[in-house]
């Protein structure tokens, strides 16, 4: 179990990720703020505590993998990788510029620390399942974490990969389903409902399923990861999150890709900076 003091440090890390993600998207002026914010806490826990990796050796054979199948949340991963030592985080303040190493959707070939190229929804999960099987064939015990959006779960390819992963009992694959209830142009319920829910679907496909009632709580996430470890089946963590979490304007609008005005940017950055400062003061 992770001590309370460590949990508070990881919460602070999550806020640093939120602020840097905003700065990265601000450098471009627009982007996927909502879907980046909903996974900031899970990223903080993975890179701050759980994953085995070395920023000096990004391709290390026995590393744990993090695959952002919802590749449009690239800025959140760049903020996390930068803050974890892969590159100076301000290099990512070139998001989507010509010749940048930081495209809005993640690309393994050009960004240090990005494990797989994603952005075409559905494909990252299949690739991650292939990595998990490849690792097993090479007797590598590493974990493979894959972030999947709830809108992304409308893709048929997701369910092929779910079936494949369960068939081969790839227990080292842990899927983090970002169940923020929203996709590109509306709520998942109105665009394409998930019937009895994504948890019930993964269970029907033979997965171990853990519902994380507050997927933006590091404490709840940490307890869920601990349970996932003891399973002999692949695990789907259904993270009940909030799109735009921590950025009031984005929580309110639920926007997918946003182009805030200059005044809105100022307000969002100020809110994130002040929150980080307060958390740092409280930690002293
Ligand atoms: C194959 C494919 N179709 C469409 C898109 C365009 N697209 C990008 S994000 C998105 C919505 C995804 O919703 P969700 O997975 O819920 O993302 P989140 O809420 O986590 O941001 C869509 C349709 C895409 N990237 N790939
Ligand atoms: Mg969503």
Coordinates of C-alpha atoms and ligand atoms in Angstrom, one line a residue:
X1 CA 0.0 0.0 0.0
X2 CA 1.2 3.5 -0.8
X3 CA 1.5 5.8 2.3
X4 CA -0.6 8.9 2.6
X5 CA 2.4 11.2 2.3
X6 CA 3.4 9.6 -1.0
X7 CA -0.2 9.9 -2.3
X8 CA 0.0 13.7 -1.6
X9 CA 3.3 13.9 -3.5
X10 CA 1.7 12.1 -6.4
X11 CA -1.3 14.4 -6.3
X12 CA 1.1 17.3 -6.6
X13 CA 2.8 15.6 -9.5
X14 CA -0.6 15.3 -11.2
X15 CA -1.1 19.0 -10.8
X16 CA 2.3 19.7 -12.3
X17 CA 1.2 17.5 -15.2
X18 CA -2.0 19.5 -15.6
X19 CA -0.2 22.8 -15.6
X20 CA 2.4 21.6 -18.1
X21 CA -0.2 20.1 -20.3
X22 CA -2.0 23.4 -20.4
X23 CA 1.2 25.2 -21.3
X24 CA 1.9 22.7 -24.1
X25 CA -1.5 23.1 -25.6
X26 CA -1.4 26.9 -25.0
X27 CA 1.7 27.1 -27.2
X28 CA -0.5 25.9 -30.0
X29 CA -3.6 27.8 -28.9
X30 CA -6.0 24.9 -29.2
X31 CA -6.2 21.2 -28.6
X32 CA -7.5 18.3 -26.6
X33 CA -7.5 19.7 -23.1
X34 CA -10.5 17.7 -21.8
X35 CA -9.2 14.2 -22.6
X36 CA -5.7 15.1 -21.4
X37 CA -6.9 16.3 -18.0
X38 CA -9.1 13.2 -17.3
X39 CA -6.0 10.9 -17.3
X40 CA -3.5 13.2 -15.5
X41 CA -3.9 11.4 -12.2
X42 CA -3.4 7.9 -13.7
X43 CA -0.3 9.1 -15.6
X44 CA 1.1 10.6 -12.4
X45 CA 0.7 7.3 -10.5
X46 CA 2.1 5.2 -13.4
X47 CA 5.2 7.4 -14.0
X48 CA 5.6 8.6 -10.4
X49 CA 5.3 5.3 -8.7
X50 CA 4.4 2.2 -10.6
X51 CA 6.2 1.9 -13.9
X52 CA 9.7 0.6 -14.4
X53 CA 11.5 2.8 -16.9
X54 CA 14.7 4.7 -17.5
X55 CA 14.6 8.1 -19.4
X56 CA 18.2 7.5 -20.4
X57 CA 17.3 4.2 -22.0
X58 CA 13.8 4.6 -23.4
X59 CA 13.9 1.4 -25.4
X60 CA 15.2 -0.7 -22.4
X61 CA 13.9 -4.3 -23.0
X62 CA 12.4 -4.9 -19.6
X63 CA 10.7 -1.6 -19.3
X64 CA 7.0 -1.3 -18.6
X65 CA 5.1 0.1 -21.5
X66 CA 2.5 2.9 -21.6
X67 CA 0.4 3.1 -24.7
X68 CA -1.9 6.0 -25.3
X69 CA -4.4 4.3 -27.5
X70 CA -6.5 7.6 -27.2
X71 CA -3.5 9.2 -28.9
X72 CA -5.1 12.7 -29.0
X73 CA -4.2 13.1 -25.3
X74 CA -0.6 13.4 -26.4
X75 CA 0.1 16.6 -24.5
X76 CA -0.7 14.9 -21.2
X77 CA 1.9 12.2 -22.0
X78 CA 4.5 14.8 -23.1
X79 CA 4.0 16.7 -19.9
X80 CA 4.5 13.5 -17.9
X81 CA 7.5 12.3 -19.9
X82 CA 9.1 15.8 -19.7
X83 CA 8.6 16.0 -16.0
X84 CA 9.9 12.4 -15.6
X85 CA 13.3 13.3 -17.3
X86 CA 12.9 12.2 -20.9
X87 CA 13.4 15.8 -22.3
X88 CA 13.1 19.3 -21.0
X89 CA 9.3 19.8 -20.8
X90 CA 9.4 23.2 -22.5
X91 CA 10.6 21.5 -25.7
X92 CA 7.0 20.4 -26.0
X93 CA 5.9 24.0 -26.2
X94 CA 6.2 23.5 -30.0
X95 CA 3.1 21.3 -30.2
X96 CA 2.2 20.6 -33.9
X97 CA 4.7 23.2 -35.2
X98 CA 6.3 22.3 -38.5
X99 CA 9.1 19.8 -37.8
X100 CA 8.3 19.6 -34.1
X101 CA 9.1 16.4 -32.1
X102 CA 5.7 16.9 -30.4
X103 CA 2.7 16.2 -32.7
X104 CA -0.7 16.5 -31.1
X105 CA -1.1 12.7 -31.5
X106 CA 1.7 10.5 -30.2
X107 CA 4.4 9.2 -32.5
X108 CA 7.0 6.6 -31.3
X109 CA 9.4 7.4 -34.1
X110 CA 9.9 11.1 -33.2
X111 CA 9.3 11.5 -29.5
X112 CA 11.6 10.0 -26.8
X113 CA 9.6 7.9 -24.4
X114 CA 6.5 7.4 -26.5
X115 CA 6.2 3.6 -26.7
X116 CA 3.9 3.3 -29.7
X117 CA 2.4 5.5 -32.4
X118 CA -1.3 6.1 -32.0
X119 CA -4.0 8.5 -32.9
X120 CA -6.2 6.4 -35.2
X121 CA -8.6 5.2 -32.5
X122 CA -8.6 1.5 -31.7
X123 CA -5.2 0.7 -33.1
X124 CA -3.1 1.3 -30.0
X125 CA -4.9 -1.3 -28.0
X126 CA -4.2 -4.0 -30.6
X127 CA -0.6 -3.0 -30.8
X128 CA -0.4 -3.1 -27.0
X129 CA -1.8 -6.6 -26.9
X130 CA 0.8 -7.6 -29.5
X131 CA 3.5 -6.2 -27.3
X132 CA 2.2 -8.2 -24.3
X133 CA 2.2 -11.4 -26.2
X134 CA 5.7 -10.6 -27.7
X135 CA 7.0 -10.0 -24.2
X136 CA 5.6 -13.3 -23.0
X137 CA 7.3 -15.1 -25.9
X138 CA 10.6 -13.5 -24.9
X139 CA 10.0 -14.3 -21.1
X140 CA 9.9 -10.6 -20.3
X141 CA 7.7 -10.0 -17.3
X142 CA 7.0 -6.3 -18.0
X143 CA 3.6 -4.7 -17.7
X144 CA 1.8 -3.0 -20.6
X145 CA -0.6 -0.2 -19.7
X146 CA -2.9 1.0 -22.3
X147 CA -5.3 4.1 -22.1
X148 CA -8.5 3.7 -24.1
X149 CA -11.2 6.3 -24.4
X150 CA -14.9 5.5 -23.8
X151 CA -15.7 6.9 -27.2
X152 CA -12.8 5.0 -28.7
X153 CA -14.4 1.8 -27.3
X154 CA -17.0 2.2 -30.1
X155 CA -14.3 1.0 -32.5
X156 CA -14.8 -2.7 -33.5
X157 CA -11.0 -3.2 -33.3
X158 CA -11.2 -2.6 -29.5
X159 CA -13.2 -5.8 -29.1
X160 CA -11.0 -7.9 -31.3
X161 CA -8.1 -6.9 -29.1
X162 CA -10.1 -7.6 -26.0
X163 CA -11.0 -11.1 -27.3
X164 CA -7.3 -11.7 -28.3
X165 CA -6.0 -10.6 -24.9
X166 CA -8.4 -12.7 -22.9
X167 CA -7.8 -15.8 -25.2
X168 CA -4.0 -15.6 -24.5
X169 CA -4.6 -14.7 -20.8
X170 CA -2.2 -11.8 -21.2
X171 CA -2.2 -10.9 -17.5
X172 CA 0.5 -8.3 -17.9
X173 CA -1.8 -6.1 -20.0
X174 CA -3.7 -3.6 -17.9
X175 CA -6.3 -1.5 -19.8
X176 CA -7.2 1.9 -18.3
X177 CA -10.6 2.8 -19.7
X178 CA -11.1 6.5 -19.5
X179 CA -14.8 6.5 -18.8
X180 CA -15.3 10.2 -18.8
X181 CA -18.7 9.9 -20.5
X182 CA -18.0 12.1 -23.4
X183 CA -16.5 11.8 -26.9
X184 CA -16.0 14.2 -29.8
X185 CA -19.4 15.6 -30.4
X186 CA -21.5 14.7 -27.4
X187 CA -22.0 12.3 -24.5
X188 CA -21.2 8.6 -25.1
X189 CA -24.8 7.9 -24.1
X190 CA -26.3 9.9 -26.9
X191 CA -23.7 9.2 -29.6
X192 CA -23.4 5.4 -29.1
X193 CA -24.4 4.0 -25.7
X194 CA -22.5 1.2 -24.1
X195 CA -25.5 -0.8 -23.0
X196 CA -24.8 -2.4 -19.6
X197 CA -21.5 -0.5 -19.4
X198 CA -17.9 -1.0 -20.4
X199 CA -17.2 -3.1 -17.3
X200 CA -19.9 -5.6 -18.2
X201 CA -18.6 -5.8 -21.7
X202 CA -15.0 -6.5 -20.7
X203 CA -16.2 -9.1 -18.2
X204 CA -18.2 -10.8 -20.9
X205 CA -14.9 -11.0 -22.9
X206 CA -13.2 -12.8 -20.1
X207 CA -11.4 -10.0 -18.4
X208 CA -10.8 -9.1 -14.7
X209 CA -12.7 -5.9 -14.3
X210 CA -12.2 -3.3 -11.5
X211 CA -14.5 -0.2 -11.4
X212 CA -12.7 2.8 -10.0
X213 CA -15.5 5.0 -8.8
X214 CA -13.3 8.1 -8.8
X215 CA -10.8 7.6 -11.5
X216 CA -9.2 11.0 -10.7
X217 CA -8.4 9.9 -7.1
X218 CA -4.8 8.7 -6.9
X219 CA -5.6 6.8 -3.7
X220 CA -8.4 4.9 -5.4
X221 CA -6.3 4.3 -8.5
X222 CA -3.4 2.9 -6.4
X223 CA -5.7 0.4 -4.6
X224 CA -7.1 -0.7 -8.0
X225 CA -3.6 -1.3 -9.4
X226 CA -2.7 -3.4 -6.4
X227 CA -5.7 -5.6 -7.0
X228 CA -5.0 -5.8 -10.8
X229 CA -1.5 -7.2 -10.1
X230 CA -2.8 -10.4 -8.4
X231 CA -5.1 -11.4 -11.3
X232 CA -4.2 -14.2 -13.6
X233 CA -6.4 -12.5 -16.3
X234 CA -5.9 -9.2 -18.1
X235 CA -7.4 -6.4 -16.1
X236 CA -9.6 -3.5 -17.3
X237 CA -9.7 -0.6 -14.9
X238 CA -12.9 1.3 -15.6
X239 CA -11.9 4.8 -14.5
X240 CA -14.9 7.0 -13.9
X241 CA -13.3 10.3 -14.6
X242 CA -14.3 13.9 -15.5
X243 CA -13.4 15.3 -18.9
X244 CA -11.4 18.5 -18.3
X245 CA -10.8 17.5 -14.6
X246 CA -9.1 20.3 -12.6
X247 CA -9.7 23.0 -15.2
X248 CA -13.1 24.6 -14.3
X249 CA -13.8 26.0 -17.7
X250 CA -13.2 22.7 -19.4
X251 CA -15.1 20.7 -16.8
X252 CA -18.1 23.0 -17.4
X253 CA -18.0 22.9 -21.2
X254 CA -17.0 19.2 -21.5
X255 CA -15.3 20.3 -24.8
X256 CA -13.4 17.7 -26.8
X257 CA -11.0 19.9 -28.8
X258 CA -11.1 23.5 -27.5
X259 CA -9.9 26.8 -28.8
X260 CA -10.1 29.1 -25.7
X261 CA -9.9 32.9 -26.0
X262 CA -6.9 34.8 -24.7
X263 CA -8.9 35.7 -21.5
X264 CA -9.9 32.1 -21.0
X265 CA -6.3 30.9 -21.4
X266 CA -5.2 33.4 -18.8
X267 CA -7.9 32.2 -16.4
X268 CA -7.1 28.5 -16.9
X269 CA -3.3 28.9 -16.5
X270 CA -3.8 31.1 -13.4
X271 CA -6.1 28.6 -11.8
X272 CA -3.7 25.7 -12.4
X273 CA -0.7 27.7 -11.2
X274 CA -2.4 28.9 -8.0
X275 CA -3.6 25.4 -7.2
X276 CA -0.1 24.0 -7.7
X277 CA 1.3 26.8 -5.4
X278 CA -1.3 26.0 -2.7
X279 CA -0.5 22.3 -2.8
X280 CA 3.3 23.0 -2.5
X281 CA 2.7 25.3 0.5
X282 CA 0.5 22.6 2.1
X283 CA 3.2 20.0 1.5
X284 CA 5.9 22.0 3.4
Ligands
LIG1 C1 -10.3 5.9 -36.3 C2 -10.6 7.3 -35.8 N1 -11.8 7.9 -36.0 C3 -12.0 9.1 -35.6 C4 -11.1 9.9 -34.9 C5 -11.3 11.3 -34.5 N2 -11.5 11.4 -33.1 C6 -10.4 11.8 -32.3 S1 -10.8 11.8 -30.7 C7 -12.4 11.3 -31.0 C8 -13.3 11.1 -29.8 C9 -12.8 10.1 -28.9 O1 -13.6 10.0 -27.7 P1 -13.0 9.4 -26.4 O2 -12.3 8.1 -26.8 O3 -14.1 9.3 -25.4 O4 -11.8 10.4 -26.0 P2 -11.7 11.3 -24.7 O5 -13.1 11.6 -24.1 O6 -10.9 10.5 -23.7 O7 -11.0 12.5 -25.1 C10 -12.6 11.1 -32.3 C11 -13.9 10.6 -32.9 C12 -9.8 9.3 -34.8 N3 -8.8 9.9 -34.2 N4 -9.6 8.0 -35.2
LIG2 MG1 -14.4 10.0 -23.6

